[in-house]
Amino acid sequence: MTNKIVDLHLHSTASDGTLTPKELADFAKENGIAAAAITDHDTVDGVEEFLEECGKIGIEGVAGVEISAESDHQMHILGLFIDYRNKQLVSMLERLRKARYERNVKMLELLNKNGFDISENEVISQKEGGTLYNTGRVHIAQVMAQKGYVPRASFAFKDYIGNGKPFYVSRFKLSPQMCAGMIQYAGGLAILAHPFAITHKKKVLDELLEQIKEWGFDGTEAYHSSHSITFFERSMELAPKHHLLVTGGSDFHGDNKPKVKIGVVNKGAMTVPYSVYERLIEYRQRGY
Ligand code: AMP
Ligand code: FE
Ligand code: FE
Ligand code: ZN
């Protein structure tokens, strides 16, 4: 037995986190995390720097990504233990970032036509190395807060740019099957991220897990900062029923999501035990 903990869902400045990949590794170490996965939205740009730092400071680093997909609902799919140099994966992610660029342009046009004054430059200067390919709604929300359109960035989502709100613009996404297939082609495990974002209901979760198993996914997140204990327990019960692994992490974004603490999941109540990570390693060697 060990009481080591892991965090297999972390964002850096390569997408919408506020710590650089190197800082993220250091912060994970400071917080007692033994194995950490970098899982930026639609990019592996931070992976190399993250793994290098993990190696230096002596924690286990996992190469990952979080891809946005769409079928009946929007879903986020984590790829863990990917070969982040895989050419097909890299070019698929490039395609998705081009869609992000096009969406960002459209969203700024729409906002500026409707009484807001938000420039491309203001958005991309929200982070170092920012471009319209690697920024998004989080950064637009920050500008809206800075310019006094909303009291805090979270209000921008609530009133203007959250899903289904008047200034929300969707972007091209791939199917979950395609994303999972590509992750596995690149040697990774395909994991449904935070299923709580799709449903809170046990019966629907059961059907969803059956569906992703059919699509060839390897597992689902059971541990997540947004999951209640009840939802966590349901996931722990239903995942094995469908021969799916369970994983998890905080979904830490640094100051962009100040309530989410690194290493902490299930509404602040739990951490992710090292055994979760060991099970993934075992699965990669021997299958379910
Ligand atoms: P984008 O990928 O540019 O469409 O932006 C999506 C990101 O915005 C997510 O990954 C979250 O980090 C953040 N986000 C989405 N909805 C909300 C919300 N309601 N409040 C705060 N942040 C949000
Ligand atoms: Fe995010
Ligand atoms: Fe997500
Ligand atoms: Zn995430």
Coordinates of C-alpha atoms and ligand atoms in Angstrom, one line a residue:
M1 CA 0.0 0.0 0.0
T2 CA 1.1 3.5 -0.7
N3 CA -0.6 6.8 -0.2
K4 CA 1.0 8.4 -3.2
I5 CA -1.4 10.4 -5.3
V6 CA -1.7 11.2 -9.0
D7 CA -3.4 13.8 -11.3
L8 CA -4.1 12.7 -14.8
H9 CA -5.9 15.8 -16.2
L10 CA -3.9 19.1 -16.2
H11 CA -3.8 22.1 -18.5
S12 CA -0.9 24.4 -19.2
T13 CA -0.4 27.6 -21.2
A14 CA -0.2 25.5 -24.3
S15 CA -4.0 25.7 -24.1
D16 CA -6.0 27.6 -21.5
G17 CA -4.1 27.0 -18.3
T18 CA -2.0 29.7 -16.7
L19 CA 1.2 27.7 -15.8
T20 CA 3.8 26.9 -18.4
P21 CA 4.4 23.2 -18.9
K22 CA 7.6 23.4 -16.8
E23 CA 5.8 25.4 -14.0
L24 CA 3.0 22.8 -14.1
A25 CA 5.4 19.9 -13.5
D26 CA 7.1 21.8 -10.7
F27 CA 3.7 22.7 -9.1
A28 CA 2.6 19.1 -9.3
K29 CA 5.7 18.0 -7.5
E30 CA 5.3 20.7 -4.9
N31 CA 1.8 19.4 -4.3
G32 CA 2.9 15.9 -3.7
I33 CA 1.8 14.4 -7.0
A34 CA 3.7 11.3 -8.0
A35 CA 2.4 10.9 -11.6
A36 CA 1.0 13.7 -13.6
A37 CA -0.5 14.0 -17.1
I38 CA -0.5 17.1 -19.2
T39 CA -3.8 17.2 -21.2
D40 CA -4.1 20.4 -23.1
H41 CA -7.1 21.1 -25.4
D42 CA -6.4 19.9 -29.0
T43 CA -2.6 20.3 -28.7
V44 CA 0.5 18.4 -27.7
D45 CA 2.7 21.5 -27.8
G46 CA 3.4 21.5 -24.1
V47 CA 4.2 17.8 -23.8
E48 CA 8.0 17.7 -24.4
E49 CA 8.8 20.6 -22.0
F50 CA 6.5 19.0 -19.4
L51 CA 8.0 15.5 -19.7
E52 CA 11.5 16.9 -19.6
E53 CA 10.8 18.8 -16.3
C54 CA 9.1 15.7 -14.8
G55 CA 12.2 13.7 -15.5
K56 CA 14.4 16.3 -13.9
I57 CA 12.5 16.7 -10.7
G58 CA 11.6 13.0 -10.4
I59 CA 7.9 12.6 -10.9
E60 CA 6.3 10.4 -13.5
G61 CA 5.1 12.4 -16.4
V62 CA 2.4 11.2 -18.8
A63 CA 2.0 12.6 -22.4
G64 CA -1.6 13.5 -23.0
V65 CA -4.1 15.6 -24.8
E66 CA -7.8 16.5 -24.4
I67 CA -9.7 16.5 -27.7
S68 CA -13.1 18.1 -28.2
A69 CA -15.4 15.8 -30.2
E70 CA -19.1 15.9 -31.2
S71 CA -21.8 13.4 -31.8
D72 CA -25.3 13.7 -30.1
H73 CA -23.5 15.8 -27.5
Q74 CA -20.2 17.5 -27.2
M75 CA -17.7 15.4 -25.4
H76 CA -14.1 15.7 -24.4
I77 CA -11.8 12.8 -24.9
L78 CA -8.5 12.4 -23.1
G79 CA -5.6 10.6 -24.8
L80 CA -3.1 9.3 -22.1
F81 CA 0.3 7.8 -22.9
I82 CA 0.2 9.1 -26.5
D83 CA 3.2 9.2 -28.8
Y84 CA 3.0 13.0 -29.0
R85 CA 5.2 12.9 -32.1
N86 CA 2.9 10.7 -34.1
K87 CA 2.5 12.5 -37.5
Q88 CA -1.2 11.6 -38.0
L89 CA -2.1 12.7 -34.5
V90 CA -0.2 15.9 -34.9
S91 CA -1.8 16.7 -38.2
M92 CA -5.3 15.9 -36.9
L93 CA -4.7 18.3 -34.0
E94 CA -3.4 21.0 -36.5
R95 CA -6.7 20.7 -38.3
L96 CA -8.6 21.2 -35.1
R97 CA -6.6 24.3 -34.2
K98 CA -7.3 25.7 -37.7
A99 CA -11.0 25.3 -36.8
R100 CA -10.3 27.1 -33.5
Y101 CA -8.7 30.0 -35.4
E102 CA -11.7 30.3 -37.8
R103 CA -14.1 30.1 -34.8
N104 CA -12.2 32.8 -32.9
V105 CA -12.3 35.2 -35.9
K106 CA -16.0 34.7 -36.3
M107 CA -16.7 35.2 -32.6
L108 CA -14.7 38.4 -32.5
E109 CA -16.6 39.7 -35.6
L110 CA -19.9 38.9 -34.0
L111 CA -19.0 40.6 -30.7
N112 CA -17.6 43.7 -32.4
K113 CA -20.8 44.0 -34.6
N114 CA -22.8 44.0 -31.4
G115 CA -21.4 46.8 -29.4
F116 CA -18.3 45.2 -27.9
D117 CA -14.9 46.5 -28.7
I118 CA -12.5 43.5 -28.4
S119 CA -9.5 43.3 -30.7
E120 CA -7.5 40.2 -31.8
N121 CA -4.5 41.7 -30.1
E122 CA -6.2 42.0 -26.8
V123 CA -7.2 38.4 -26.9
I124 CA -3.8 37.0 -28.0
S125 CA -1.9 39.1 -25.5
Q126 CA -3.7 37.3 -22.6
K127 CA -1.0 34.7 -22.7
E128 CA 2.6 34.5 -23.7
G129 CA 2.9 33.2 -27.3
G130 CA -0.8 33.7 -27.8
T131 CA -2.2 33.4 -31.3
L132 CA -5.8 32.9 -32.5
Y133 CA -4.8 29.2 -32.9
N134 CA -4.1 28.6 -29.3
T135 CA -6.5 31.0 -27.5
G136 CA -10.2 30.8 -27.1
R137 CA -13.2 31.7 -25.0
V138 CA -11.3 31.8 -21.7
H139 CA -9.1 34.5 -23.1
I140 CA -12.0 36.4 -24.7
A141 CA -13.7 36.3 -21.3
Q142 CA -10.7 37.7 -19.7
V143 CA -10.7 40.7 -22.0
M144 CA -14.4 41.2 -21.4
A145 CA -13.6 41.3 -17.6
Q146 CA -10.6 43.6 -18.0
K147 CA -12.6 46.1 -20.1
G148 CA -15.5 46.1 -17.6
Y149 CA -18.1 44.4 -19.8
V150 CA -18.5 41.8 -17.1
P151 CA -17.5 41.8 -13.4
R152 CA -15.5 38.5 -13.7
A153 CA -14.6 36.2 -16.6
S154 CA -17.1 33.6 -15.5
F155 CA -19.9 36.1 -16.1
A156 CA -18.8 36.3 -19.8
F157 CA -19.6 32.6 -20.1
K158 CA -22.9 32.9 -18.2
D159 CA -24.2 35.9 -20.2
Y160 CA -22.5 35.9 -23.6
I161 CA -20.1 33.2 -24.8
G162 CA -21.0 30.0 -22.9
N163 CA -22.5 27.2 -24.9
G164 CA -25.9 28.2 -26.2
K165 CA -25.4 31.9 -25.3
P166 CA -25.9 34.6 -27.9
F167 CA -22.3 35.1 -28.8
Y168 CA -21.3 31.4 -28.7
V169 CA -19.9 30.2 -32.1
S170 CA -19.3 26.5 -32.5
R171 CA -16.2 25.1 -34.2
F172 CA -15.6 22.1 -36.4
K173 CA -15.1 18.9 -34.4
L174 CA -14.4 15.3 -35.2
S175 CA -16.5 12.3 -34.1
P176 CA -15.7 10.6 -30.8
Q177 CA -14.9 7.4 -32.8
M178 CA -12.4 9.2 -34.9
C179 CA -10.7 10.9 -32.0
A180 CA -10.5 7.7 -30.0
G181 CA -9.1 5.8 -33.0
M182 CA -6.4 8.4 -33.6
I183 CA -5.4 8.4 -29.9
Q184 CA -5.0 4.7 -30.0
Y185 CA -3.2 4.7 -33.3
A186 CA -0.7 7.0 -31.5
G187 CA -0.3 4.4 -28.8
G188 CA -2.6 6.1 -26.2
L189 CA -5.6 5.2 -24.1
A190 CA -8.8 6.9 -25.1
I191 CA -10.7 8.1 -22.1
L192 CA -14.1 9.9 -21.8
A193 CA -13.4 13.1 -19.8
H194 CA -15.7 14.3 -17.1
P195 CA -18.9 12.4 -18.1
F196 CA -20.7 14.5 -15.6
A197 CA -20.7 17.3 -18.2
I198 CA -22.9 15.1 -20.4
T199 CA -25.3 13.6 -17.8
H200 CA -26.0 13.4 -14.1
K201 CA -28.4 10.5 -14.5
K202 CA -27.4 7.0 -13.7
K203 CA -29.3 5.4 -16.5
V204 CA -28.0 7.8 -19.1
L205 CA -24.4 7.3 -17.8
D206 CA -24.9 3.5 -18.1
E207 CA -26.0 3.9 -21.7
L208 CA -23.2 6.4 -22.4
L209 CA -20.6 4.0 -21.1
E210 CA -22.0 1.2 -23.2
Q211 CA -21.8 3.5 -26.2
I212 CA -18.2 4.5 -25.7
K213 CA -17.2 0.9 -25.1
E214 CA -18.7 0.1 -28.5
W215 CA -16.8 2.9 -30.0
G216 CA -13.6 1.3 -28.7
F217 CA -12.8 3.6 -25.8
D218 CA -10.5 2.3 -23.0
G219 CA -12.0 4.1 -20.1
T220 CA -13.8 6.9 -18.4
E221 CA -12.9 9.5 -15.8
A222 CA -14.5 8.7 -12.4
Y223 CA -12.4 11.1 -10.4
H224 CA -12.8 14.8 -11.5
S225 CA -13.1 18.1 -9.7
S226 CA -16.7 18.5 -11.0
H227 CA -17.9 15.0 -9.9
S228 CA -20.0 14.6 -6.8
I229 CA -19.2 11.6 -4.6
T230 CA -22.5 10.1 -5.7
F231 CA -21.5 10.4 -9.4
F232 CA -18.0 9.1 -8.6
E233 CA -19.5 6.0 -6.9
R234 CA -21.8 5.4 -9.9
S235 CA -18.9 5.6 -12.3
M236 CA -16.9 3.2 -10.2
E237 CA -19.8 0.8 -10.3
L238 CA -20.7 1.2 -14.0
A239 CA -17.2 1.3 -15.6
P240 CA -16.3 -2.3 -14.8
K241 CA -19.7 -3.4 -15.9
H242 CA -18.7 -2.2 -19.4
H243 CA -15.1 -3.3 -19.1
L244 CA -13.8 0.2 -19.0
L245 CA -10.9 1.6 -17.0
V246 CA -11.4 4.4 -14.6
T247 CA -9.0 7.4 -14.4
G248 CA -9.1 10.9 -13.2
G249 CA -7.6 14.2 -12.3
S250 CA -8.4 17.7 -11.2
D251 CA -8.7 19.4 -14.6
F252 CA -6.4 22.1 -13.2
H253 CA -6.2 25.3 -15.2
G254 CA -4.3 27.5 -12.8
D255 CA -5.8 31.0 -12.2
N256 CA -8.2 30.5 -15.1
K257 CA -10.2 28.2 -12.9
P258 CA -9.2 29.3 -9.4
K259 CA -11.6 27.0 -7.5
V260 CA -10.0 23.9 -9.0
K261 CA -6.9 22.8 -6.9
I262 CA -4.3 20.5 -8.4
G263 CA -4.5 17.0 -7.1
V264 CA -8.0 17.5 -5.7
V265 CA -11.1 15.8 -7.1
N266 CA -14.8 15.0 -6.4
K267 CA -15.8 18.4 -5.2
G268 CA -12.8 18.8 -2.9
A269 CA -13.4 15.5 -1.1
M270 CA -10.8 13.2 -2.6
T271 CA -7.5 12.7 -4.3
V272 CA -6.7 10.1 -7.0
P273 CA -4.8 7.1 -5.6
Y274 CA -1.6 5.9 -7.2
S275 CA -3.3 2.5 -7.8
V276 CA -5.4 4.1 -10.6
Y277 CA -2.1 4.9 -12.4
E278 CA -0.7 1.5 -11.8
R279 CA -3.8 -0.1 -13.2
L280 CA -3.3 1.9 -16.4
I281 CA 0.2 0.7 -16.7
E282 CA -0.9 -2.9 -16.2
Y283 CA -3.7 -2.5 -18.8
R284 CA -1.2 -1.2 -21.4
Q285 CA 0.9 -4.2 -20.9
R286 CA -1.7 -6.9 -20.6
G287 CA -5.1 -5.5 -21.7
Y288 CA -8.2 -5.4 -19.6
Ligands
AMP1 P1 -13.0 27.0 -26.3 O1 -12.2 25.8 -26.3 O2 -12.3 28.2 -26.7 O3 -14.4 26.9 -26.9 O4 -13.2 27.3 -24.7 C1 -13.6 26.2 -23.9 C2 -13.0 26.4 -22.5 O5 -13.6 27.4 -21.8 C3 -13.1 25.1 -21.6 O6 -12.1 24.3 -21.8 C4 -13.1 25.7 -20.3 O7 -11.8 25.8 -19.8 C5 -13.7 27.1 -20.4 N1 -15.2 27.1 -20.1 C6 -16.2 26.6 -20.8 N2 -17.4 26.9 -20.2 C7 -17.1 27.6 -19.1 C8 -17.9 28.3 -18.1 N3 -19.2 28.2 -18.1 N4 -17.2 29.0 -17.1 C9 -15.9 29.1 -17.1 N5 -15.1 28.5 -18.1 C10 -15.7 27.8 -19.0
FE2 FE -10.2 24.4 -20.6
FE3 FE -12.7 19.1 -20.6
ZN4 ZN -9.7 19.5 -19.2

